[in-house]
Amino acid sequence: MMELTTPVQYVKGIGPRVAEVLAGKGISTVEDLLYYLPFRYEDRLNPRGLGELRPGEMATVIAEVRGSGLFRTRRAGKDIFQMTAGQGRSKLTCLWFHGRYLMGKFQPGQLVALYGKVEENTWGRGGLQIIQPQFEILGENGEGEAADRAAQSLEVGRIVPIYESAANGKLTSRWFRRIIHSVLENLPEVAESIPAPICERMALIPRRQAFWQAHWPEAGESLAKLQAARTPGHRRLIFEELFFLELGLELKRRKQRTHPGISFELNDRVRQAIKRILPFHPTAAQKKVLKEIASDMQQPFPMRRLLQGDVGSGKTIVALEAAIIAIENGYQVALMAPTEILATQHYLSARRILEHAGYRILLLTGSMEQDRKRDLRRHIARGDAQLVIGTHALIQETVEFANIGLVIVDEQHRFGVIQRFKLMRKASESQVEVSYEPHCTPDGATARRRKLSSAPAEPDTLVMTATPIPRTLALTIYGDLDSSVLDELPPGRSPVITQRVPDERAAEVWDFVRKEAAAGHQTYVVYPVIEENEEREVKAAIQMYNKLRREILPGLRIGLLHGRLEAEEKDAVMRRFQKGEVDVLVSTTVIEVGVDVPNASVMVIEHAEMFGLAQLHQLRGRIGRGPAQSYCILMTGTKVSEEAEQRLQAMLGTSDGFKIAELDLELRGPGEFFGTRQAGMPSLRVANIVRDRDLLELAKKEAAALLADSNLEVPKPDLARAFGHLRSHWNRRYGLVEVG
Ligand code: ADP
Ligand code: MG
């Protein structure tokens, strides 16, 4: 008998070869197959008459093949396949470029379903056309009369699900339709997975019914709701997926609370030490956030906290305050930055701020001499250094600590999610290793074995990020971290004035830069590429640097910074800019991350249309850090796409990093948001965290309430079933780390 857990190769019509193809798509059981939802639906019950079609609309039509053939265009020498379909006297032209493969495909008299964007016919003599329509020849294979009619009833006369094809088109939408239909027919009752009270509160329909409705909607179902995934069937499946994600994350958080950590003491002496270093009055947000961090650090389990704060919100001082708590308790602190420039900058500000505290602060960078590095590492392993600052890679790969208590990860924007998890784990391992063998190279394997036998205290972890994380992501990928938000900028800053200027008016921009320089203010000028390239007409950093120096801004001191310079050169330029010895710094996005020069008050971004929204926001964050009024000038070339236009409008409309992050997520979609596809993203099948954020919030609330109100030691049957479901689905479905 078929069950949800039945492997797909036992489904009638699926052999081992096809099963393998499906496995590649993450479909290995009947249940997986049922989560393969249509990506759209066609109304073939009430298809549009050809006569009613209007140019510009997306439409499904069912019509008869009248004729077809291949012709070549003189202009591009392309093969174009044309098929004419008709209904009575109305006609529709369908065109496929490079359509040779379609020769012989259509026979006059066949019924075809066509879907695509209707346009005025540009190739023939008036009338309407669809270019590259999706199509299906209805009732094609001669499988015998009866079988044919039964199969046809899945293709016409109803709302028909359209599936993404697989195996380079060999497994067609039609194939999925038949397989999934037959699976649903043969599947007996499906056990409920969500506790009954929640189903009731959320008005969820039963699982089996939801599968039916999402694949084979009833005749009266609204096409708009289907496309928006808002039918009761969709809602049920989406909620279920999000509910178990949130339940798993919540359990993971709870489990973390059972790991042994360090209870740092926060007594008057520590408080005094913190007070002594503060160079300014902390903002209310900084106070609130420090309180959250300090209270975590006092707990007997390891802190895992995310500190989110827009660029310039003052995260550094908060991190150093946390460091003082650990150091005053006799522990070491590691502060890791994504680049050497940033590590160095952190080192310099730590030195400045902690100057009178008497701590040993070390900077460890890749470009140091081997001997020097070895020396430093020995100090760290002996416990001589209290605060160790370096790049992520360097610290996590080569440094052993005598007694690490706090790991601060400045992840900024470049740092992916996966690395973050690795670092945390690594941090706890290094603690394990050094606590047993402080002076020799640890053997990872034995260290790990020891960890199992007597789990030592894990250090606390504080991850700082300058990319505000949209709430939907905070609820999913970062769902197992506690989160603190610095939602206030330090006082005395006036908002940056942002303006968009087309390239034709560049001369005005350079005049402005000259005036600002005369007033003693510095300017960044950012380009999307380092060097000019013959294929694209894009202004580039190196060429513009020369042009600005010689022709446009002679007399000003101009510097050049880009990723291909040697580390030393980069540092030298940066240092000169920092000291005010350079008026205009021409750069690529290497300055995007964390650079702090308060006297720089103008940010000119050329070809702003080519930058991502998060990048633009980061770049703008480099200015507005001092007392002078700051200006961000977005210069645009001639070709600005619609999406780029939206990004520019967002930049002009708001400076709120959270709003920008939400918009960025919307524009790019969850997969692309972090640059690396799927970096730690749960692989959701039916839910989309942007589209379904309302259900995500509800799922989180229900999951948390369920665990809060239940006896987890002796779960009631409902809950036990939910846990069972979670256990069997977590690893495969959500692709996250194992759960307890
Ligand atoms: P980010 O969050 O981007 O890392 P920083 O920690 O670099 O921000 O702080 C940005 C600037 O604001 C620094 O020059 C810092 O000295 C200053 N700053 C931070 N907090 C305050 C405060 N409470 N009052 C005044 N200036 C502050
Ligand atoms: Mg910073």
PDB file of C-alpha atoms in Angstrom, residues 32 61 63 67 82 134 149 237 254 272-273 295 317 351 356 387 410 440 449 495 506 544 578 584 666 709:
ATOM      1  CA  ASP A  32       8.328  14.707  -1.636  1.00  0.00           C
ATOM      2  CA  VAL A  61      -5.904  29.855 -24.961  1.00  0.00           C
ATOM      3  CA  ALA A  63      -7.033  26.510 -30.173  1.00  0.00           C
ATOM      4  CA  GLY A  67      -0.391  25.173 -40.011  1.00  0.00           C
ATOM      5  CA  GLN A  82       5.895  29.674 -36.816  1.00  0.00           C
ATOM      6  CA  GLN A 134       4.444  27.463 -23.416  1.00  0.00           C
ATOM      7  CA  ARG A 149     -10.155  10.249 -22.678  1.00  0.00           C
ATOM      8  CA  LEU A 237       0.828  23.314   3.371  1.00  0.00           C
ATOM      9  CA  ARG A 254      16.264  25.352  24.113  1.00  0.00           C
ATOM     10  CA  GLN A 272      33.752  50.607  36.868  1.00  0.00           C
ATOM     11  CA  ALA A 273      36.147  49.194  34.293  1.00  0.00           C
ATOM     12  CA  SER A 295      22.685  39.509  31.019  1.00  0.00           C
ATOM     13  CA  ILE A 317      32.073  50.276  21.594  1.00  0.00           C
ATOM     14  CA  ARG A 351      44.040  50.420  21.500  1.00  0.00           C
ATOM     15  CA  HIS A 356      44.184  53.099  30.133  1.00  0.00           C
ATOM     16  CA  LEU A 387      42.275  40.723  23.440  1.00  0.00           C
ATOM     17  CA  ASP A 410      32.365  41.256  13.026  1.00  0.00           C
ATOM     18  CA  CYS A 440      51.060  21.690  21.680  1.00  0.00           C
ATOM     19  CA  ARG A 449      36.434  12.898  21.556  1.00  0.00           C
ATOM     20  CA  PRO A 495      21.053  62.747   7.901  1.00  0.00           C
ATOM     21  CA  ALA A 506      28.973  65.346 -14.058  1.00  0.00           C
ATOM     22  CA  MET A 544      38.925  57.840 -13.891  1.00  0.00           C
ATOM     23  CA  GLN A 578      42.403  58.705   7.247  1.00  0.00           C
ATOM     24  CA  VAL A 584      39.501  62.461  -3.009  1.00  0.00           C
ATOM     25  CA  GLU A 666      11.933  41.514  -1.952  1.00  0.00           C
ATOM     26  CA  ASP A 709       2.586  25.175  27.429  1.00  0.00           C
TER      27      ASP A 709
END
